[in-house]
PDB file of C-alpha atoms in Angstrom:
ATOM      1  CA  UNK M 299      54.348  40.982  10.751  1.00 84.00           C
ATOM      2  CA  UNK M 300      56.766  40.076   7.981  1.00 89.00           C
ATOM      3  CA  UNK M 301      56.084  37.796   5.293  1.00 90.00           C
ATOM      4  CA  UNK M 302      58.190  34.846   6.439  1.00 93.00           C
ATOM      5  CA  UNK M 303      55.998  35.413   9.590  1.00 94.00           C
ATOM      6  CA  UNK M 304      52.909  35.094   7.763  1.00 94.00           C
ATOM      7  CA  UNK M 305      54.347  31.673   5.934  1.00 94.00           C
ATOM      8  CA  UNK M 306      55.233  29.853   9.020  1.00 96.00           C
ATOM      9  CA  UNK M 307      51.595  30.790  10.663  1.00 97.00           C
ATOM     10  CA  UNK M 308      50.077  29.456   7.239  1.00 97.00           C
ATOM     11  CA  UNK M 309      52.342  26.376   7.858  1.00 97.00           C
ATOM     12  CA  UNK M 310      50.524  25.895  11.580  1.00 97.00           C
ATOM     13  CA  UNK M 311      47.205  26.347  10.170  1.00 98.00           C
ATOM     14  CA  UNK M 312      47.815  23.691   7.674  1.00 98.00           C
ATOM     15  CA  UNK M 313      48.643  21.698  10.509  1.00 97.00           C
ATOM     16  CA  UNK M 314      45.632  22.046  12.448  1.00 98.00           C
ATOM     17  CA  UNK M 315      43.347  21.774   9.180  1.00 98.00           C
ATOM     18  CA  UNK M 316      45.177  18.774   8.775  1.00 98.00           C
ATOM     19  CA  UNK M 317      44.210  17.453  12.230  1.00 97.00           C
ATOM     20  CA  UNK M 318      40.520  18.287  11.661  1.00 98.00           C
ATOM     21  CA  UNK M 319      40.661  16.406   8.406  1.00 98.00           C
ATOM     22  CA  UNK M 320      40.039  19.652   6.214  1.00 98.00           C
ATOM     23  CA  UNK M 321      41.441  19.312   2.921  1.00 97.00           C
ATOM     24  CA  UNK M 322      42.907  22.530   0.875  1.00 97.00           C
ATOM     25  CA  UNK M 323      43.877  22.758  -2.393  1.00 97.00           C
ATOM     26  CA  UNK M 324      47.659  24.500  -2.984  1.00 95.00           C
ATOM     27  CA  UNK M 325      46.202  27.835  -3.709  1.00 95.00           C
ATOM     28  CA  UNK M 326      43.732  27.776  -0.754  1.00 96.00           C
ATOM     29  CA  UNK M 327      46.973  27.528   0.983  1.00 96.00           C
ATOM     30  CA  UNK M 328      48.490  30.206  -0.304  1.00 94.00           C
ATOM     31  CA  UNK M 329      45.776  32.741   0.639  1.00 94.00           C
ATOM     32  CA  UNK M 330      45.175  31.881   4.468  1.00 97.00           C
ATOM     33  CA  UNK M 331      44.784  35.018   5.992  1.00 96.00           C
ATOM     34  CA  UNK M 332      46.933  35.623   8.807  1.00 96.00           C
ATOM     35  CA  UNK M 333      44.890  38.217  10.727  1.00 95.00           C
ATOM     36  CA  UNK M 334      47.002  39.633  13.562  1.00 94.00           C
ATOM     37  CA  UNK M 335      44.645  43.060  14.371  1.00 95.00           C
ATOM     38  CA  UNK M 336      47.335  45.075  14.541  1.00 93.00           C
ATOM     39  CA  UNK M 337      48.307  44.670  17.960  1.00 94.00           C
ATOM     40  CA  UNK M 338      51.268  42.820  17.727  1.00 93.00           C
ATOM     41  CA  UNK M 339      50.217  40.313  19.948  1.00 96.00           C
ATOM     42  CA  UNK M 340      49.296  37.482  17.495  1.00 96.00           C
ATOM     43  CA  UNK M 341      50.037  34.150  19.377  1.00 97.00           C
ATOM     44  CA  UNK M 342      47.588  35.553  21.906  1.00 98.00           C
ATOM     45  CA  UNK M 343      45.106  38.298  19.860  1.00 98.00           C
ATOM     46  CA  UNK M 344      44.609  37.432  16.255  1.00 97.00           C
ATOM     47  CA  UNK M 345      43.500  34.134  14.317  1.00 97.00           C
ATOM     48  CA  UNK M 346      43.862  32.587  10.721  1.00 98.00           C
ATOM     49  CA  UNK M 347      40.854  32.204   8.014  1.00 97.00           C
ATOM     50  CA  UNK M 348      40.598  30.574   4.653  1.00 98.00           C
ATOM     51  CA  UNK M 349      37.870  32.301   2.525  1.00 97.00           C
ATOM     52  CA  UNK M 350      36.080  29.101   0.487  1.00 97.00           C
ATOM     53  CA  UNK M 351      33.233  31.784  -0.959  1.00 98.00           C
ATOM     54  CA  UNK M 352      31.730  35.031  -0.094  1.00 98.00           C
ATOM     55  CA  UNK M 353      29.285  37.056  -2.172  1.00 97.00           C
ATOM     56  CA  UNK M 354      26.476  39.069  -2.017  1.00 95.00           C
ATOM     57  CA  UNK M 355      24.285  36.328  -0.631  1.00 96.00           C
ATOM     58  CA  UNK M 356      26.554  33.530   1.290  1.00 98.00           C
ATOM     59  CA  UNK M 357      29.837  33.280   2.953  1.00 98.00           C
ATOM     60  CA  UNK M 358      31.724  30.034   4.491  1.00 98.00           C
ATOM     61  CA  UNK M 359      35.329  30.389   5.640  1.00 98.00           C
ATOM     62  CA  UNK M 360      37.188  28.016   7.992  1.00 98.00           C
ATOM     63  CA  UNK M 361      38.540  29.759  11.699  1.00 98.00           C
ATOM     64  CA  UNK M 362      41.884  28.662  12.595  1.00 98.00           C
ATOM     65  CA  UNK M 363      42.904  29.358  16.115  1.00 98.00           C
ATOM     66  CA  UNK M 364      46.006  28.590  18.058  1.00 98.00           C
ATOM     67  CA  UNK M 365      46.044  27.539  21.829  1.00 98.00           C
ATOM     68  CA  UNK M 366      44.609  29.789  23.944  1.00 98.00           C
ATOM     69  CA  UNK M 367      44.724  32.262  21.251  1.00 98.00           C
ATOM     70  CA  UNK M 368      41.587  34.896  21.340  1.00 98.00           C
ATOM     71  CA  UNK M 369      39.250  36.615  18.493  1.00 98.00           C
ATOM     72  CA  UNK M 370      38.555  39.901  20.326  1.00 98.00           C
ATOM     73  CA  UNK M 371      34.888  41.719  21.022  1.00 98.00           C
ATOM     74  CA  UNK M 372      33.429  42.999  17.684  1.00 98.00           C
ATOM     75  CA  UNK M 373      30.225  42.635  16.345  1.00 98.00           C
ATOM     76  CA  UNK M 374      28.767  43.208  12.746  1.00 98.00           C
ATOM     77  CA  UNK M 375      26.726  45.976  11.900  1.00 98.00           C
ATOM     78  CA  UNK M 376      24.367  46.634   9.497  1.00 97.00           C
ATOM     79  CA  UNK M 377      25.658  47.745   5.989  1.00 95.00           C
ATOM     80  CA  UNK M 378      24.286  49.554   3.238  1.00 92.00           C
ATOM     81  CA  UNK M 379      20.512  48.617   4.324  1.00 92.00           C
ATOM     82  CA  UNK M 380      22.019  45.229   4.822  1.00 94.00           C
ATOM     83  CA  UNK M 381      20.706  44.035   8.688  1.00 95.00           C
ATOM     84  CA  UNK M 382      24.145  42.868   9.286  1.00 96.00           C
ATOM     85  CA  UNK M 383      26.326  38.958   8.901  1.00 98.00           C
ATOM     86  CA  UNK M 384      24.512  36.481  10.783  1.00 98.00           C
ATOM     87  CA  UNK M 385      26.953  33.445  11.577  1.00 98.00           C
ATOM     88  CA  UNK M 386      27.069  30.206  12.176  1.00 98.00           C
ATOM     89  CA  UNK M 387      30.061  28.590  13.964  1.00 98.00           C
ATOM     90  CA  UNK M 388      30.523  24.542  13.863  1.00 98.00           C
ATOM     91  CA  UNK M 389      33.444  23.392  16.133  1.00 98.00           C
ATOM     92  CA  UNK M 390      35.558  20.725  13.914  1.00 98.00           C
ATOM     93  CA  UNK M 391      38.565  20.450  15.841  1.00 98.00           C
ATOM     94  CA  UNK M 392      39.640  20.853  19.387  1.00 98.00           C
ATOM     95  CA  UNK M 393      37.030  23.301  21.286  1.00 98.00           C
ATOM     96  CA  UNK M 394      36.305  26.968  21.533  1.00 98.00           C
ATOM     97  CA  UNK M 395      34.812  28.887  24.125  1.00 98.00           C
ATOM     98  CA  UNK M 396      32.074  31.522  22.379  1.00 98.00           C
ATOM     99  CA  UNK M 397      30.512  34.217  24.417  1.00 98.00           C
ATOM    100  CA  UNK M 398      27.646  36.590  23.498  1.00 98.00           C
ATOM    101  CA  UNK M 399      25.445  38.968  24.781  1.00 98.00           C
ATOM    102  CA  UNK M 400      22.633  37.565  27.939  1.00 98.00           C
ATOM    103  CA  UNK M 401      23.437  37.024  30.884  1.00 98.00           C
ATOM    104  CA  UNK M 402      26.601  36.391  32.063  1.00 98.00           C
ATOM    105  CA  UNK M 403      28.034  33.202  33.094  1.00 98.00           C
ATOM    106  CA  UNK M 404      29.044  32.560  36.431  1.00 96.00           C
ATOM    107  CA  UNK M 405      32.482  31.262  35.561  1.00 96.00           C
ATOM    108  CA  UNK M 406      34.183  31.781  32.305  1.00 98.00           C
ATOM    109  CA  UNK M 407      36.717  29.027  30.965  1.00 98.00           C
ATOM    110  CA  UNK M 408      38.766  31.811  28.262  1.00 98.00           C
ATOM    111  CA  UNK M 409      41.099  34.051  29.664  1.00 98.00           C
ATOM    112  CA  UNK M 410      41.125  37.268  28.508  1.00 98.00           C
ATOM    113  CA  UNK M 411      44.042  38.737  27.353  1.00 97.00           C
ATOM    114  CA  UNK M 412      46.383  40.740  29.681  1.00 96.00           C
ATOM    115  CA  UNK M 413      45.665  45.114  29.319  1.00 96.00           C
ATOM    116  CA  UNK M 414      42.991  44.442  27.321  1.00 98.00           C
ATOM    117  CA  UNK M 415      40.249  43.681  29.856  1.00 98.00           C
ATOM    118  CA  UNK M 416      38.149  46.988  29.686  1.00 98.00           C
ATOM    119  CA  UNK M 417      37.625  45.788  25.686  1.00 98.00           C
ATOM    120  CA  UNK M 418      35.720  42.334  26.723  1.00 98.00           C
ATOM    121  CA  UNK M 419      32.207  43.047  28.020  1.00 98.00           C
ATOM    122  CA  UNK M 420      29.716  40.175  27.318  1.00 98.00           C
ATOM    123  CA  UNK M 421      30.345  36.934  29.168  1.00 98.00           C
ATOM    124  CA  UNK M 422      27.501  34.433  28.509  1.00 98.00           C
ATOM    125  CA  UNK M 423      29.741  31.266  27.261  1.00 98.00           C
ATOM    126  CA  UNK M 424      28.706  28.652  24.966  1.00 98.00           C
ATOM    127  CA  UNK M 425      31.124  25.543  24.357  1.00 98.00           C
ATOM    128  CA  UNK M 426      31.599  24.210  20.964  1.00 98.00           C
ATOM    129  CA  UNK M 427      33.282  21.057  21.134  1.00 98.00           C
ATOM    130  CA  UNK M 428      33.687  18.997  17.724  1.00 98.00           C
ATOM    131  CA  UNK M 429      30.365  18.939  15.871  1.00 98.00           C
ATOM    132  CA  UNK M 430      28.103  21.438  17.688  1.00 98.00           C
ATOM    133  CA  UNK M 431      27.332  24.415  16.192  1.00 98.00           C
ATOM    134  CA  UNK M 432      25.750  28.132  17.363  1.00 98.00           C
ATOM    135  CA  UNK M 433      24.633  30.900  15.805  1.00 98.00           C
ATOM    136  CA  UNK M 434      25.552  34.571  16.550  1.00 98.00           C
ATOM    137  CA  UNK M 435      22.460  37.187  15.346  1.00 98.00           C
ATOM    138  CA  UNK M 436      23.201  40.338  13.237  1.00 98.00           C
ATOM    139  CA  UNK M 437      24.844  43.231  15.393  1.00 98.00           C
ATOM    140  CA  UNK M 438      25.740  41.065  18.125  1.00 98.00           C
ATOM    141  CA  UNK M 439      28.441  41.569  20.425  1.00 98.00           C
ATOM    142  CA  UNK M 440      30.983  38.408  20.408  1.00 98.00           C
ATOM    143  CA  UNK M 441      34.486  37.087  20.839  1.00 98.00           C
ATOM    144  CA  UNK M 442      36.258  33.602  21.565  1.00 99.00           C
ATOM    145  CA  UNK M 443      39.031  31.834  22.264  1.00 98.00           C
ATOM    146  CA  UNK M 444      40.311  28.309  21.592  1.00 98.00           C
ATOM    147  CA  UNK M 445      41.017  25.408  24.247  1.00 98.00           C
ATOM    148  CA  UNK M 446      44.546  24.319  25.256  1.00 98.00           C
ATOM    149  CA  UNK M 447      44.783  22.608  21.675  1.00 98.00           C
ATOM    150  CA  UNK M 448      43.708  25.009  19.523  1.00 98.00           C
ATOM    151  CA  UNK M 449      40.605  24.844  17.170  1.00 98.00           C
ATOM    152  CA  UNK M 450      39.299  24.775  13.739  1.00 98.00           C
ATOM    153  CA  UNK M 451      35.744  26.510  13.439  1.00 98.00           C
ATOM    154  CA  UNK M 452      33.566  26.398  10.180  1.00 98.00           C
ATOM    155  CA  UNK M 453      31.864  29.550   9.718  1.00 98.00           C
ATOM    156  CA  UNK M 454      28.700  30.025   7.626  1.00 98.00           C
ATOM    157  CA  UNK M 455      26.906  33.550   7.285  1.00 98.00           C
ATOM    158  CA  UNK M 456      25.129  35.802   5.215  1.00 98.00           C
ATOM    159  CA  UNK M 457      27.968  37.923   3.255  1.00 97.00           C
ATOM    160  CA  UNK M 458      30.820  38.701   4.837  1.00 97.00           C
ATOM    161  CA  UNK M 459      31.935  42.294   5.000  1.00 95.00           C
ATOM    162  CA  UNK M 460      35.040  42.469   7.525  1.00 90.00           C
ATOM    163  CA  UNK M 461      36.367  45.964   7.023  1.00 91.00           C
ATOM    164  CA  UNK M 462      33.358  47.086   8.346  1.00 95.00           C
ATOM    165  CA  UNK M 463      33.823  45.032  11.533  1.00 96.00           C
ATOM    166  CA  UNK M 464      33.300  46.849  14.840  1.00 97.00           C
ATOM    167  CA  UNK M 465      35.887  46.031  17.633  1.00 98.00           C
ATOM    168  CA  UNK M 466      35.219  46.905  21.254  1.00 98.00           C
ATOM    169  CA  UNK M 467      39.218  47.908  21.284  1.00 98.00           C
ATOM    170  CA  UNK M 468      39.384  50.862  18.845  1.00 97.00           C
ATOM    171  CA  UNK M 469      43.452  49.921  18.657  1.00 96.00           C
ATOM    172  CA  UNK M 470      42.129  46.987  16.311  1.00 96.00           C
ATOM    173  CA  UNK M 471      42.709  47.333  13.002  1.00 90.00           C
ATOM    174  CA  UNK M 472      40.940  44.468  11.237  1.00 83.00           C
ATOM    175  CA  UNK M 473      42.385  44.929   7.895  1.00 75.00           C
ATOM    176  CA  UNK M 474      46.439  45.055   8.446  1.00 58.00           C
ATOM    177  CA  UNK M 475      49.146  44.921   5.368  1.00 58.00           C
ATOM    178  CA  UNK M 476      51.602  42.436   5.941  1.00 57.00           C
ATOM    179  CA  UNK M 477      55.067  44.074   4.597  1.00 57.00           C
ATOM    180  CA  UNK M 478      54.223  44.777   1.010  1.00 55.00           C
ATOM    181  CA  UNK M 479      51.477  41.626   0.888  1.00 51.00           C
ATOM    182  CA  UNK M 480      47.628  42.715   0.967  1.00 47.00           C
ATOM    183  CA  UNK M 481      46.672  39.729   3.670  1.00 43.00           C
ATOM    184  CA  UNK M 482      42.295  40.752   2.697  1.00 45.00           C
ATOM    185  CA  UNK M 483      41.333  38.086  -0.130  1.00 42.00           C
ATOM    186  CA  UNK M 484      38.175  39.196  -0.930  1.00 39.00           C
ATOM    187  CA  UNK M 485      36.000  37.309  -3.570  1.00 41.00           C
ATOM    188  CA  UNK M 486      33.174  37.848  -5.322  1.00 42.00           C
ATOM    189  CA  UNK M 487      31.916  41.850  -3.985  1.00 38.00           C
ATOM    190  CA  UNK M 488      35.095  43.408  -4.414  1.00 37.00           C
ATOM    191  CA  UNK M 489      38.217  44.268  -1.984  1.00 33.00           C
ATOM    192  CA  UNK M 490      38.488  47.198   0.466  1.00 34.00           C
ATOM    193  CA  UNK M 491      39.742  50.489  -0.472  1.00 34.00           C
ATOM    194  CA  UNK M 492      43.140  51.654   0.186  1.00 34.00           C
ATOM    195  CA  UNK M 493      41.582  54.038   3.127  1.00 35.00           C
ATOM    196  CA  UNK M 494      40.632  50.717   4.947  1.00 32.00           C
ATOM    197  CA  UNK M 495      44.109  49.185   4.628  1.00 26.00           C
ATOM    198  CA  UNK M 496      46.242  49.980   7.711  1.00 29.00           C
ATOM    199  CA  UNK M 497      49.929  48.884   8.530  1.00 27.00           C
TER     200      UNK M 497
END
């Protein structure tokens, strides 16, 4: 993804923060992270995330998604003694269609991306619509996609640690470089090293 990729995508994310009534300052902006997993793909694999804090005790981001557009299987794993990011997601705009590990539901409303289907394993589907909220344990296998309109999601977890992420696909690369831009704002416990950045 180039950079004037990765401005217009900012551009629709303001848009749909806009719609949601979420208010960022020029700066916050600036730093949406354009998170395309490396597969090329983004429209349909990939979402966009603004960062508001994340240390070593608390994290809260907003989740932009597009229409239809998916966050693939992963889960978080324990770190460094640390039990893993538990995370709650509040639906502010549009709706989203979470599903975790239990048993699976009978009918699922997401479609799941074509050539990817052996990567997508747990089907039990919870619907966020505006103002409900779930949240996913420690080490828990999970992925979502937004409704026809697209969605805004507030996350809030325990410390985020995303270049540790575990994705079901192992062609995922959660941390990409965006043509000579490091896309990973990382506050407060320090940025990845430059093993974990792939192009």
């Amino acid at each position: 993804m180039t950079q004037m990729e990765c401005r217009l995508w900012r551009q629709k994310a303001r848009a749909f923060l806009d719609k949601a009534g979420i208010v960022l300052t020029n700066e916050e902006s600036e730093h949406i992270e354009v998170a395309d997993l490396g597969l090329g793909e983004f429209e349909r694999t990939g979402l966009q995330l603004i960062t508001y804090v994340n240390n070593d005790r608390y994290c809260a981001k907003e989740l932009i998604l597009l229409p239809r557009q998916t966050c693939p299987e992963h889960r978080h794993p324990p770190v460094n003694g640390d039990p893993g990011k538990r995370e709650t997601f509040r639906c502010c705009f549009g709706n989203v269609y979470l599903y975790v590990e239990g048993p699976p539901s009978e009918q699922i409303q997401a479609t799941i991306p074509m050539g990817s289907e052996a990567y997508y394993t747990v089907f039990h589907q919870i619907e966020l619509n505006p103002g409900e909220q779930y949240t996913i344990p420690e080490n828990t296998l999970h992925w979502f996609q937004a409704g026809d309109g697209g969605a805004v999601v507030s996350e809030f977890s325990t410390t985020s640690r995303d270049e540790f992420d575990i994705f079901t696909d192992p062609r995922i690369r959660r941390v990409p470089e965006i043509a000579g831009e490091d896309v990973m704002e990382s506050q407060d416990i320090g940025s990845p090293s430059d093993e974990d950045i792939i192009s």
